[in-house]
Each structure stands twice: as C-alpha cells, then as structure tokens.
Amino acid sequence: VDVTTGKSLETGKILQDSLKATKILQNLGIKKGDIISIISENSLTYCIPELAAFYMGVTVQLLNPLYSTGELKHALAISKPKLIICSQLSVKNVRQTLQELNFEDKRIVLFEGTSENCSNIASFKDLLHNTDFIDPEFFNPETFDGSEQGALILMSSGTTGLSKGVLITHENIRAAFDHMLSEEYTGLKKSDVTVFILPFFHIFGVLVQIHSISVGFRLVLLRNFQPNMFLESVQNYKPRLLFLVPPILVFLAKSPLVNYYDITSVKDIIVGGAPIASQLHVDATERMPNLSIRQLYGLTEIGGAATSTRKNKIKIGSAGVLIPHMSAKVWDSDLKKAVRPLKVGELCFKGPAVMKGYVGSESDTNLCMDEEGFFHTGDLGFFDEDGYFYIVDRIKELIKYKGYQVSPAELEALILTHPSVKDCGVIGIPDEKAGEAPLAYVVKQSDTDVTEHDIINYVAERISAGKHLHGGVRFIDEIPKTASGKILHRKLLEVFNVSL
C-alpha cells in the first residue's frame, strides 16, 4: 500500500507485471549478465523491474534518488549500466550525469508520468500496459549459479570516504532469509502488516521488500519520513512490528507529537542501520512500556545482518547474537590475533550472506577480506560470555585526545539524553596541544534556549575529563546522515573546515 497515493498492489499482480517486465527488458536489449540501475524513491512498482531482472540473470544497481550529480556520477561509473529506470525526482540529475560520463547511449526509462526533463523517454507504466500477459506456467527463468550471479549492486554507506559498489549474489540473499524468516527473529506471517519507511536502495530496505513479497504480509509504504503521516499510518494500519533506523526511534522517544496518536498496536521494533545507545533504549521503553525494542547489527557487505536480537532475549545496549550460519572473530590489530570475550577489537564476520566483493575493485575487496575468509568491518566492538555483541564505534572515527581514544558514539549517546537536544554528531578537530579535541554539532529541540556552555557542562558532569567537549559545541540545523541513519562524520568535518 502506498500511503501517498492510496493505491495498493497484490502479490498476484506483482508476479504478472514482473513477468511482463522481462519482455520489456528484452525488447530494450537487456540480457543475462547485464546491469541495470533503478534510481527512485519507494513506490509500488519499484519491485517490478527488479524481480524481472532477477529472473533473467541481470544484476540490478539500486541508487538513492537524492544523490547529487557528483555522487550519481561516481555510482554509475562503477556499474556502467545498460539501462536506467528512474523516477521524476531523479531524472534531471540522471540526464546531466550521463552527459558528463559520455554515457548518452544509455537508455533511460521513467517509472511513470511525464516531465519537462523527460522528452523522448519511455514510461515504464505505459510499456507494462502495452505488453501482453505471460502465463507463469510457461515462463522459463534463466539458469545460473546463485553463488556467482550478481543480484544486486548496493552502494556502501560511505561514512569514511567514497562509497563502493557492493555485489550481492542470489545466494547471499537466500542466506539472509534464513534469519529473516525465522520465527524467533521476525515471525511475520501473511496476515501481518508493517508501516515501512526505509528506502529500498538500502540492504535492510530491499530485504524487507523481498520478504514481504515472499511471505505476503502487507507493506505500507511511506516515500519519506513525515512525522504526522508516519504516526497516522501506524494508528490506521495497526502494525505489531516496525523496522526502524535510530533517528526515528529518537523521534518516538522524544517528540511530543507521539502523544496525539494511538500507536499501541506496535509490540515489537527492530532497529538497524546504526547502533542505538542504551539510554535511548531505556527512554523509548519508558515512554512505550509495552514495547519490545530489538537491535541488529550489519553492513551492506555482510548481507544485511550479522547479529540480531531474538524475541524475549534482549540485553539493553547489545546488538544481539550471531544469526544462523554466521561466524565472527574480534581482531586485535596490534596483537595480530582474535581476542577473548569482553575485549574490544575489530568485528570480523564470515558466512554465506557476505558479499561477493566490490564491483571493479579487487584491491578494495582484498583489503577487507582476510585469508580465512572473514570480512573486516572497520567497526570496534566486543562480545560477552553469552555471545551477545556490542558495538563501540568506527575505528577511523575514534578521536585521539592526549593519548586517550575517545568514541564519538559514546559522546553522542550522552548528549542525546539532554532534554533540549534533538540530534547531535561529534567529530575530532585539530588541537595543537592535544592532537585532536571532541567538537559536538547539536540540533536543538524547538522552543529551547539551551547554550553551548549548558551542553559542555552537562557532558563534563557525567563523563571522565579526557572525554569532555574540549573542542566546544556548535549548533546546526541538521546532522548529515546516510539513508540508514548513520552519521556522516566526514560531512561534519567538511562543515568545520569551511568555517575556518
């Protein structure tokens, strides 16, 4: 169900249209082994060309429709797609980017409608309407090795640099579903419904999309996060489970708007995309006491989730235990060995859901995969004696203050507990005496008069001296984040550098 349009699409219609879409792709010259790109916000028809490509052995790159031309240029240069299917929101940037890349020979198809930027561009909706019905009983999908054939190219989060094209195979997707279909993790059935805000171009989003089609539960789509529309949809459709990213959990824990809606149908929230602080978990639970909040940890490169929290087995602050068929080690780069429980190191994972590699960059793939087949995440964490995992921070984002290693995530979690703070991000800035000093960028709650010194003192009263905000506090309108809710610390550093 698309909340914006009020229209819906049943699984039978999805099957019919996706089979017809194979004929459309074939008529556009697409064949097994090719790559196409989909650049669109969430919509009912998003899955149609995606599924058609799967049947044909065609790899689909899913991209953010809000990418700048620079970001789009980088992503399309990686995949070199033969066809681009895009929405009206992205078509102008797509055309400009193709010109800059000298890719004018690439075909563009618009999902639906027309635009001043769309002269001579076919409408996918019209092509579907004009394509004859294909009987599923007589349709023969392509045969291929699922462990080798790419299903998806998804862009990595790019929190510390340029994003990379992550190749996810059909076998990777199948392995990821061993976790998602399990009763102790999600247990979604055909009779269930969930209100869904996560973008389909994100690993978490596309897996839930495919999960919905496979099982048949109702997916209520919002194209972007609008607080009142989100709460109204939850009130009207009454889901028992929600998939969220941390910024929306912060909203549910702090926003006064929540008091005006009945969201008591929700009994379970699964949070992914970025770690959530223990205090946020506590605050959200206090406000919604009949709610179970479960955290998972994963990356695009490891097929979505590496760890997840099982029903009724929650440890606050933990991202859960290893999902089925996933192995892990915590690696000490100084000692060059895996460490025991409760010791912090780099989180490394191995399993059938781990990516095939980075598209067009064997060197980057080799850098993050070791000789034992473990993917090195670049995230610091540890596990306890019960096998529960805890995320500390990104290795590259640790702030070195007078020899101390200061975690931005720890400071961000503390600052978010201040009642006048809506959001925040912490970076290390150059300091002549200390090397680096923590600087907090803060978004105020509306109608508050909190000052820089208020927040500096608030932190100083609650944490050791080496972790104080020695770089100060600056107020900002918005914290830059990825679609999954991860803070783009490098963007905050750019903001700081521009201010010098």
mmCIF file with all atom_site columns, C-alpha atoms in Angstrom, residues 60-235:
data_model
loop_
_atom_site.group_PDB
_atom_site.id
_atom_site.type_symbol
_atom_site.label_atom_id
_atom_site.label_alt_id
_atom_site.label_comp_id
_atom_site.label_asym_id
_atom_site.label_entity_id
_atom_site.label_seq_id
_atom_site.pdbx_PDB_ins_code
_atom_site.Cartn_x
_atom_site.Cartn_y
_atom_site.Cartn_z
_atom_site.occupancy
_atom_site.B_iso_or_equiv
_atom_site.pdbx_formal_charge
_atom_site.auth_seq_id
_atom_site.auth_comp_id
_atom_site.auth_asym_id
_atom_site.auth_atom_id
_atom_site.pdbx_PDB_model_num
ATOM 1   C CA . VAL A 1 60  ? 20.265 -4.509  -10.501 1.00 0.00 ? 60  VAL A CA 1
ATOM 2   C CA . GLN A 1 61  ? 22.017 -1.483  -9.038  1.00 0.00 ? 61  GLN A CA 1
ATOM 3   C CA . LEU A 1 62  ? 19.747 0.374   -6.592  1.00 0.00 ? 62  LEU A CA 1
ATOM 4   C CA . LEU A 1 63  ? 20.573 4.056   -6.060  1.00 0.00 ? 63  LEU A CA 1
ATOM 5   C CA . ASN A 1 64  ? 19.421 6.956   -3.921  1.00 0.00 ? 64  ASN A CA 1
ATOM 6   C CA . PRO A 1 65  ? 17.212 9.349   -5.968  1.00 0.00 ? 65  PRO A CA 1
ATOM 7   C CA . LEU A 1 66  ? 18.542 12.267  -3.888  1.00 0.00 ? 66  LEU A CA 1
ATOM 8   C CA . TYR A 1 67  ? 22.135 11.711  -4.968  1.00 0.00 ? 67  TYR A CA 1
ATOM 9   C CA . SER A 1 68  ? 23.906 14.816  -6.232  1.00 0.00 ? 68  SER A CA 1
ATOM 10  C CA . THR A 1 69  ? 25.272 14.650  -9.771  1.00 0.00 ? 69  THR A CA 1
ATOM 11  C CA . GLY A 1 70  ? 28.721 14.014  -8.289  1.00 0.00 ? 70  GLY A CA 1
ATOM 12  C CA . GLU A 1 71  ? 27.507 11.055  -6.217  1.00 0.00 ? 71  GLU A CA 1
ATOM 13  C CA . LEU A 1 72  ? 25.491 9.717   -9.137  1.00 0.00 ? 72  LEU A CA 1
ATOM 14  C CA . LYS A 1 73  ? 28.465 10.057  -11.469 1.00 0.00 ? 73  LYS A CA 1
ATOM 15  C CA . HIS A 1 74  ? 30.607 8.022   -9.081  1.00 0.00 ? 74  HIS A CA 1
ATOM 16  C CA . ALA A 1 75  ? 27.968 5.281   -8.693  1.00 0.00 ? 75  ALA A CA 1
ATOM 17  C CA . LEU A 1 76  ? 27.161 4.931   -12.405 1.00 0.00 ? 76  LEU A CA 1
ATOM 18  C CA . ALA A 1 77  ? 30.845 4.925   -13.337 1.00 0.00 ? 77  ALA A CA 1
ATOM 19  C CA . ILE A 1 78  ? 31.209 1.857   -11.104 1.00 0.00 ? 78  ILE A CA 1
ATOM 20  C CA . SER A 1 79  ? 28.336 -0.151  -12.611 1.00 0.00 ? 79  SER A CA 1
ATOM 21  C CA . LYS A 1 80  ? 28.177 1.148   -16.210 1.00 0.00 ? 80  LYS A CA 1
ATOM 22  C CA . PRO A 1 81  ? 24.522 0.059   -16.548 1.00 0.00 ? 81  PRO A CA 1
ATOM 23  C CA . LYS A 1 82  ? 22.926 -0.596  -19.932 1.00 0.00 ? 82  LYS A CA 1
ATOM 24  C CA . LEU A 1 83  ? 19.574 0.790   -18.769 1.00 0.00 ? 83  LEU A CA 1
ATOM 25  C CA . ILE A 1 84  ? 18.428 3.235   -16.100 1.00 0.00 ? 84  ILE A CA 1
ATOM 26  C CA . ILE A 1 85  ? 14.895 3.199   -14.708 1.00 0.00 ? 85  ILE A CA 1
ATOM 27  C CA . CYS A 1 86  ? 14.277 6.323   -12.662 1.00 0.00 ? 86  CYS A CA 1
ATOM 28  C CA . SER A 1 87  ? 11.601 8.470   -11.062 1.00 0.00 ? 87  SER A CA 1
ATOM 29  C CA . GLN A 1 88  ? 10.709 12.054  -11.909 1.00 0.00 ? 88  GLN A CA 1
ATOM 30  C CA . LEU A 1 89  ? 12.582 13.086  -8.773  1.00 0.00 ? 89  LEU A CA 1
ATOM 31  C CA . SER A 1 90  ? 15.908 11.912  -10.190 1.00 0.00 ? 90  SER A CA 1
ATOM 32  C CA . VAL A 1 91  ? 15.586 12.132  -13.976 1.00 0.00 ? 91  VAL A CA 1
ATOM 33  C CA . LYS A 1 92  ? 17.146 15.609  -14.353 1.00 0.00 ? 92  LYS A CA 1
ATOM 34  C CA . ASN A 1 93  ? 20.288 14.582  -12.473 1.00 0.00 ? 93  ASN A CA 1
ATOM 35  C CA . VAL A 1 94  ? 20.412 11.290  -14.367 1.00 0.00 ? 94  VAL A CA 1
ATOM 36  C CA . ARG A 1 95  ? 20.436 13.012  -17.755 1.00 0.00 ? 95  ARG A CA 1
ATOM 37  C CA . GLN A 1 96  ? 23.075 15.514  -16.678 1.00 0.00 ? 96  GLN A CA 1
ATOM 38  C CA . THR A 1 97  ? 25.256 12.772  -15.210 1.00 0.00 ? 97  THR A CA 1
ATOM 39  C CA . LEU A 1 98  ? 25.066 10.604  -18.326 1.00 0.00 ? 98  LEU A CA 1
ATOM 40  C CA . GLN A 1 99  ? 26.220 13.563  -20.409 1.00 0.00 ? 99  GLN A CA 1
ATOM 41  C CA . GLU A 1 100 ? 29.193 14.150  -18.104 1.00 0.00 ? 100 GLU A CA 1
ATOM 42  C CA . LEU A 1 101 ? 30.138 10.466  -18.303 1.00 0.00 ? 101 LEU A CA 1
ATOM 43  C CA . ASN A 1 102 ? 29.650 10.353  -22.089 1.00 0.00 ? 102 ASN A CA 1
ATOM 44  C CA . PHE A 1 103 ? 27.019 7.677   -21.475 1.00 0.00 ? 103 PHE A CA 1
ATOM 45  C CA . GLU A 1 104 ? 24.393 9.302   -23.722 1.00 0.00 ? 104 GLU A CA 1
ATOM 46  C CA . ASP A 1 105 ? 23.852 5.965   -25.460 1.00 0.00 ? 105 ASP A CA 1
ATOM 47  C CA . LYS A 1 106 ? 22.402 4.517   -22.252 1.00 0.00 ? 106 LYS A CA 1
ATOM 48  C CA . ARG A 1 107 ? 18.633 4.108   -22.282 1.00 0.00 ? 107 ARG A CA 1
ATOM 49  C CA . ILE A 1 108 ? 16.508 5.868   -19.658 1.00 0.00 ? 108 ILE A CA 1
ATOM 50  C CA . VAL A 1 109 ? 13.009 4.729   -18.745 1.00 0.00 ? 109 VAL A CA 1
ATOM 51  C CA . LEU A 1 110 ? 10.787 6.754   -16.413 1.00 0.00 ? 110 LEU A CA 1
ATOM 52  C CA . PHE A 1 111 ? 8.757  4.747   -13.891 1.00 0.00 ? 111 PHE A CA 1
ATOM 53  C CA . GLU A 1 112 ? 5.600  6.662   -14.736 1.00 0.00 ? 112 GLU A CA 1
ATOM 54  C CA . GLY A 1 113 ? 4.277  10.027  -15.854 1.00 0.00 ? 113 GLY A CA 1
ATOM 55  C CA . THR A 1 114 ? 5.945  12.763  -17.857 1.00 0.00 ? 114 THR A CA 1
ATOM 56  C CA . SER A 1 115 ? 8.204  15.690  -17.058 1.00 0.00 ? 115 SER A CA 1
ATOM 57  C CA . GLU A 1 116 ? 9.853  18.612  -18.800 1.00 0.00 ? 116 GLU A CA 1
ATOM 58  C CA . ASN A 1 117 ? 13.077 16.646  -18.372 1.00 0.00 ? 117 ASN A CA 1
ATOM 59  C CA . CYS A 1 118 ? 11.588 13.542  -19.979 1.00 0.00 ? 118 CYS A CA 1
ATOM 60  C CA . SER A 1 119 ? 11.193 14.265  -23.682 1.00 0.00 ? 119 SER A CA 1
ATOM 61  C CA . ASN A 1 120 ? 11.695 11.087  -25.701 1.00 0.00 ? 120 ASN A CA 1
ATOM 62  C CA . ILE A 1 121 ? 11.878 8.981   -22.525 1.00 0.00 ? 121 ILE A CA 1
ATOM 63  C CA . ALA A 1 122 ? 9.583  5.963   -22.348 1.00 0.00 ? 122 ALA A CA 1
ATOM 64  C CA . SER A 1 123 ? 7.235  5.399   -19.425 1.00 0.00 ? 123 SER A CA 1
ATOM 65  C CA . PHE A 1 124 ? 7.648  2.022   -17.717 1.00 0.00 ? 124 PHE A CA 1
ATOM 66  C CA . LYS A 1 125 ? 3.986  2.171   -16.720 1.00 0.00 ? 125 LYS A CA 1
ATOM 67  C CA . ASP A 1 126 ? 2.953  2.584   -20.374 1.00 0.00 ? 126 ASP A CA 1
ATOM 68  C CA . LEU A 1 127 ? 5.300  -0.178  -21.507 1.00 0.00 ? 127 LEU A CA 1
ATOM 69  C CA . LEU A 1 128 ? 3.731  -2.532  -18.962 1.00 0.00 ? 128 LEU A CA 1
ATOM 70  C CA . HIS A 1 129 ? 0.238  -1.608  -20.113 1.00 0.00 ? 129 HIS A CA 1
ATOM 71  C CA . ASN A 1 130 ? 1.142  -2.362  -23.727 1.00 0.00 ? 130 ASN A CA 1
ATOM 72  C CA . THR A 1 131 ? 2.871  -5.697  -23.057 1.00 0.00 ? 131 THR A CA 1
ATOM 73  C CA . ASP A 1 132 ? 0.954  -8.954  -23.426 1.00 0.00 ? 132 ASP A CA 1
ATOM 74  C CA . PHE A 1 133 ? 0.232  -11.236 -20.478 1.00 0.00 ? 133 PHE A CA 1
ATOM 75  C CA . ILE A 1 134 ? 2.759  -14.022 -19.836 1.00 0.00 ? 134 ILE A CA 1
ATOM 76  C CA . ASP A 1 135 ? 1.470  -17.250 -18.295 1.00 0.00 ? 135 ASP A CA 1
ATOM 77  C CA . PRO A 1 136 ? 3.680  -18.188 -15.302 1.00 0.00 ? 136 PRO A CA 1
ATOM 78  C CA . GLU A 1 137 ? 3.316  -21.896 -16.154 1.00 0.00 ? 137 GLU A CA 1
ATOM 79  C CA . PHE A 1 138 ? 5.090  -21.362 -19.464 1.00 0.00 ? 138 PHE A CA 1
ATOM 80  C CA . PHE A 1 139 ? 7.742  -18.918 -18.261 1.00 0.00 ? 139 PHE A CA 1
ATOM 81  C CA . ASN A 1 140 ? 11.285 -20.238 -18.017 1.00 0.00 ? 140 ASN A CA 1
ATOM 82  C CA . PRO A 1 141 ? 13.678 -18.107 -15.962 1.00 0.00 ? 141 PRO A CA 1
ATOM 83  C CA . GLU A 1 142 ? 17.369 -18.110 -16.791 1.00 0.00 ? 142 GLU A CA 1
ATOM 84  C CA . THR A 1 143 ? 19.522 -20.719 -15.096 1.00 0.00 ? 143 THR A CA 1
ATOM 85  C CA . PHE A 1 144 ? 22.729 -19.652 -13.349 1.00 0.00 ? 144 PHE A CA 1
ATOM 86  C CA . ASP A 1 145 ? 24.979 -20.350 -10.373 1.00 0.00 ? 145 ASP A CA 1
ATOM 87  C CA . GLY A 1 146 ? 23.409 -18.410 -7.492  1.00 0.00 ? 146 GLY A CA 1
ATOM 88  C CA . SER A 1 147 ? 26.722 -18.145 -5.663  1.00 0.00 ? 147 SER A CA 1
ATOM 89  C CA . GLU A 1 148 ? 28.294 -16.379 -8.654  1.00 0.00 ? 148 GLU A CA 1
ATOM 90  C CA . GLN A 1 149 ? 25.477 -14.440 -10.337 1.00 0.00 ? 149 GLN A CA 1
ATOM 91  C CA . GLY A 1 150 ? 25.033 -10.917 -9.020  1.00 0.00 ? 150 GLY A CA 1
ATOM 92  C CA . ALA A 1 151 ? 21.509 -9.995  -7.953  1.00 0.00 ? 151 ALA A CA 1
ATOM 93  C CA . LEU A 1 152 ? 22.138 -6.508  -6.568  1.00 0.00 ? 152 LEU A CA 1
ATOM 94  C CA . ILE A 1 153 ? 24.733 -3.771  -6.541  1.00 0.00 ? 153 ILE A CA 1
ATOM 95  C CA . LEU A 1 154 ? 24.219 -1.596  -3.471  1.00 0.00 ? 154 LEU A CA 1
ATOM 96  C CA . MET A 1 155 ? 26.371 1.349   -2.508  1.00 0.00 ? 155 MET A CA 1
ATOM 97  C CA . SER A 1 156 ? 28.246 1.088   0.787   1.00 0.00 ? 156 SER A CA 1
ATOM 98  C CA . SER A 1 157 ? 27.455 3.676   3.448   1.00 0.00 ? 157 SER A CA 1
ATOM 99  C CA . GLY A 1 158 ? 30.431 5.903   2.612   1.00 0.00 ? 158 GLY A CA 1
ATOM 100 C CA . THR A 1 159 ? 30.792 7.076   6.210   1.00 0.00 ? 159 THR A CA 1
ATOM 101 C CA . THR A 1 160 ? 34.579 7.428   5.908   1.00 0.00 ? 160 THR A CA 1
ATOM 102 C CA . GLY A 1 161 ? 35.081 8.054   2.179   1.00 0.00 ? 161 GLY A CA 1
ATOM 103 C CA . LEU A 1 162 ? 33.668 7.402   -1.275  1.00 0.00 ? 162 LEU A CA 1
ATOM 104 C CA . SER A 1 163 ? 31.034 4.683   -1.321  1.00 0.00 ? 163 SER A CA 1
ATOM 105 C CA . LYS A 1 164 ? 31.783 1.404   -3.092  1.00 0.00 ? 164 LYS A CA 1
ATOM 106 C CA . GLY A 1 165 ? 29.582 -0.846  -5.211  1.00 0.00 ? 165 GLY A CA 1
ATOM 107 C CA . VAL A 1 166 ? 28.784 -3.950  -3.161  1.00 0.00 ? 166 VAL A CA 1
ATOM 108 C CA . LEU A 1 167 ? 27.933 -7.029  -5.241  1.00 0.00 ? 167 LEU A CA 1
ATOM 109 C CA . ILE A 1 168 ? 25.250 -9.164  -3.568  1.00 0.00 ? 168 ILE A CA 1
ATOM 110 C CA . THR A 1 169 ? 24.599 -12.560 -5.168  1.00 0.00 ? 169 THR A CA 1
ATOM 111 C CA . HIS A 1 170 ? 21.389 -14.589 -5.262  1.00 0.00 ? 170 HIS A CA 1
ATOM 112 C CA . GLU A 1 171 ? 22.960 -16.967 -2.737  1.00 0.00 ? 171 GLU A CA 1
ATOM 113 C CA . ASN A 1 172 ? 23.727 -14.022 -0.427  1.00 0.00 ? 172 ASN A CA 1
ATOM 114 C CA . ILE A 1 173 ? 20.029 -13.053 -0.473  1.00 0.00 ? 173 ILE A CA 1
ATOM 115 C CA . ARG A 1 174 ? 18.893 -16.632 0.141   1.00 0.00 ? 174 ARG A CA 1
ATOM 116 C CA . ALA A 1 175 ? 21.256 -16.914 3.121   1.00 0.00 ? 175 ALA A CA 1
ATOM 117 C CA . ALA A 1 176 ? 19.991 -13.622 4.567   1.00 0.00 ? 176 ALA A CA 1
ATOM 118 C CA . PHE A 1 177 ? 16.451 -15.011 4.536   1.00 0.00 ? 177 PHE A CA 1
ATOM 119 C CA . ASP A 1 178 ? 17.370 -17.891 6.828   1.00 0.00 ? 178 ASP A CA 1
ATOM 120 C CA . HIS A 1 179 ? 17.456 -15.204 9.509   1.00 0.00 ? 179 HIS A CA 1
ATOM 121 C CA . MET A 1 180 ? 14.529 -13.069 8.360   1.00 0.00 ? 180 MET A CA 1
ATOM 122 C CA . LEU A 1 181 ? 12.087 -15.960 8.011   1.00 0.00 ? 181 LEU A CA 1
ATOM 123 C CA . SER A 1 182 ? 12.896 -17.353 11.450  1.00 0.00 ? 182 SER A CA 1
ATOM 124 C CA . GLU A 1 183 ? 10.070 -17.219 14.000  1.00 0.00 ? 183 GLU A CA 1
ATOM 125 C CA . GLU A 1 184 ? 12.400 -16.154 16.828  1.00 0.00 ? 184 GLU A CA 1
ATOM 126 C CA . TYR A 1 185 ? 13.576 -13.080 14.908  1.00 0.00 ? 185 TYR A CA 1
ATOM 127 C CA . THR A 1 186 ? 10.653 -11.617 12.919  1.00 0.00 ? 186 THR A CA 1
ATOM 128 C CA . GLY A 1 187 ? 7.952  -14.259 12.596  1.00 0.00 ? 187 GLY A CA 1
ATOM 129 C CA . LEU A 1 188 ? 5.985  -12.165 10.098  1.00 0.00 ? 188 LEU A CA 1
ATOM 130 C CA . LYS A 1 189 ? 3.059  -14.012 8.538   1.00 0.00 ? 189 LYS A CA 1
ATOM 131 C CA . LYS A 1 190 ? 0.740  -13.330 5.614   1.00 0.00 ? 190 LYS A CA 1
ATOM 132 C CA . SER A 1 191 ? -1.821 -11.782 7.969   1.00 0.00 ? 191 SER A CA 1
ATOM 133 C CA . ASP A 1 192 ? 0.679  -9.219  9.305   1.00 0.00 ? 192 ASP A CA 1
ATOM 134 C CA . VAL A 1 193 ? 1.204  -5.599  8.303   1.00 0.00 ? 193 VAL A CA 1
ATOM 135 C CA . THR A 1 194 ? 4.087  -3.198  8.823   1.00 0.00 ? 194 THR A CA 1
ATOM 136 C CA . VAL A 1 195 ? 4.449  0.512   8.112   1.00 0.00 ? 195 VAL A CA 1
ATOM 137 C CA . PHE A 1 196 ? 7.699  0.894   6.216   1.00 0.00 ? 196 PHE A CA 1
ATOM 138 C CA . ILE A 1 197 ? 9.871  3.982   5.884   1.00 0.00 ? 197 ILE A CA 1
ATOM 139 C CA . LEU A 1 198 ? 13.299 2.536   4.980   1.00 0.00 ? 198 LEU A CA 1
ATOM 140 C CA . PRO A 1 199 ? 14.493 3.091   1.394   1.00 0.00 ? 199 PRO A CA 1
ATOM 141 C CA . PHE A 1 200 ? 14.537 0.129   -0.985  1.00 0.00 ? 200 PHE A CA 1
ATOM 142 C CA . PHE A 1 201 ? 18.017 1.097   -2.196  1.00 0.00 ? 201 PHE A CA 1
ATOM 143 C CA . HIS A 1 202 ? 19.362 0.149   1.250   1.00 0.00 ? 202 HIS A CA 1
ATOM 144 C CA . ILE A 1 203 ? 20.161 -3.505  2.096   1.00 0.00 ? 203 ILE A CA 1
ATOM 145 C CA . PHE A 1 204 ? 17.730 -3.519  5.030   1.00 0.00 ? 204 PHE A CA 1
ATOM 146 C CA . GLY A 1 205 ? 15.005 -1.985  2.835   1.00 0.00 ? 205 GLY A CA 1
ATOM 147 C CA . VAL A 1 206 ? 15.332 -4.280  -0.154  1.00 0.00 ? 206 VAL A CA 1
ATOM 148 C CA . LEU A 1 207 ? 15.436 -7.403  2.041   1.00 0.00 ? 207 LEU A CA 1
ATOM 149 C CA . VAL A 1 208 ? 12.200 -6.420  3.811   1.00 0.00 ? 208 VAL A CA 1
ATOM 150 C CA . GLN A 1 209 ? 10.654 -5.663  0.410   1.00 0.00 ? 209 GLN A CA 1
ATOM 151 C CA . ILE A 1 210 ? 11.528 -9.146  -0.886  1.00 0.00 ? 210 ILE A CA 1
ATOM 152 C CA . HIS A 1 211 ? 10.457 -10.637 2.461   1.00 0.00 ? 211 HIS A CA 1
ATOM 153 C CA . SER A 1 212 ? 7.016  -9.046  2.056   1.00 0.00 ? 212 SER A CA 1
ATOM 154 C CA . ILE A 1 213 ? 6.605  -10.375 -1.482  1.00 0.00 ? 213 ILE A CA 1
ATOM 155 C CA . SER A 1 214 ? 7.747  -13.871 -0.461  1.00 0.00 ? 214 SER A CA 1
ATOM 156 C CA . VAL A 1 215 ? 5.574  -14.212 2.651   1.00 0.00 ? 215 VAL A CA 1
ATOM 157 C CA . GLY A 1 216 ? 2.693  -11.971 1.584   1.00 0.00 ? 216 GLY A CA 1
ATOM 158 C CA . PHE A 1 217 ? 2.477  -9.652  4.595   1.00 0.00 ? 217 PHE A CA 1
ATOM 159 C CA . ARG A 1 218 ? 1.240  -6.124  3.923   1.00 0.00 ? 218 ARG A CA 1
ATOM 160 C CA . LEU A 1 219 ? 3.888  -3.443  3.429   1.00 0.00 ? 219 LEU A CA 1
ATOM 161 C CA . VAL A 1 220 ? 2.561  0.096   3.950   1.00 0.00 ? 220 VAL A CA 1
ATOM 162 C CA . LEU A 1 221 ? 4.978  2.394   2.115   1.00 0.00 ? 221 LEU A CA 1
ATOM 163 C CA . LEU A 1 222 ? 5.963  5.936   3.009   1.00 0.00 ? 222 LEU A CA 1
ATOM 164 C CA . ARG A 1 223 ? 8.197  7.639   0.454   1.00 0.00 ? 223 ARG A CA 1
ATOM 165 C CA . ASN A 1 224 ? 9.928  9.750   3.078   1.00 0.00 ? 224 ASN A CA 1
ATOM 166 C CA . PHE A 1 225 ? 9.655  10.418  6.780   1.00 0.00 ? 225 PHE A CA 1
ATOM 167 C CA . GLN A 1 226 ? 6.929  12.917  7.603   1.00 0.00 ? 226 GLN A CA 1
ATOM 168 C CA . PRO A 1 227 ? 6.195  12.698  11.347  1.00 0.00 ? 227 PRO A CA 1
ATOM 169 C CA . ASN A 1 228 ? 2.412  13.158  11.247  1.00 0.00 ? 228 ASN A CA 1
ATOM 170 C CA . MET A 1 229 ? 1.952  10.885  8.233   1.00 0.00 ? 229 MET A CA 1
ATOM 171 C CA . PHE A 1 230 ? 4.099  8.191   9.841   1.00 0.00 ? 230 PHE A CA 1
ATOM 172 C CA . LEU A 1 231 ? 2.181  8.292   13.129  1.00 0.00 ? 231 LEU A CA 1
ATOM 173 C CA . GLU A 1 232 ? -1.185 8.449   11.363  1.00 0.00 ? 232 GLU A CA 1
ATOM 174 C CA . SER A 1 233 ? -0.249 5.408   9.257   1.00 0.00 ? 233 SER A CA 1
ATOM 175 C CA . VAL A 1 234 ? 0.731  3.441   12.353  1.00 0.00 ? 234 VAL A CA 1
ATOM 176 C CA . GLN A 1 235 ? -2.544 4.460   14.006  1.00 0.00 ? 235 GLN A CA 1
#
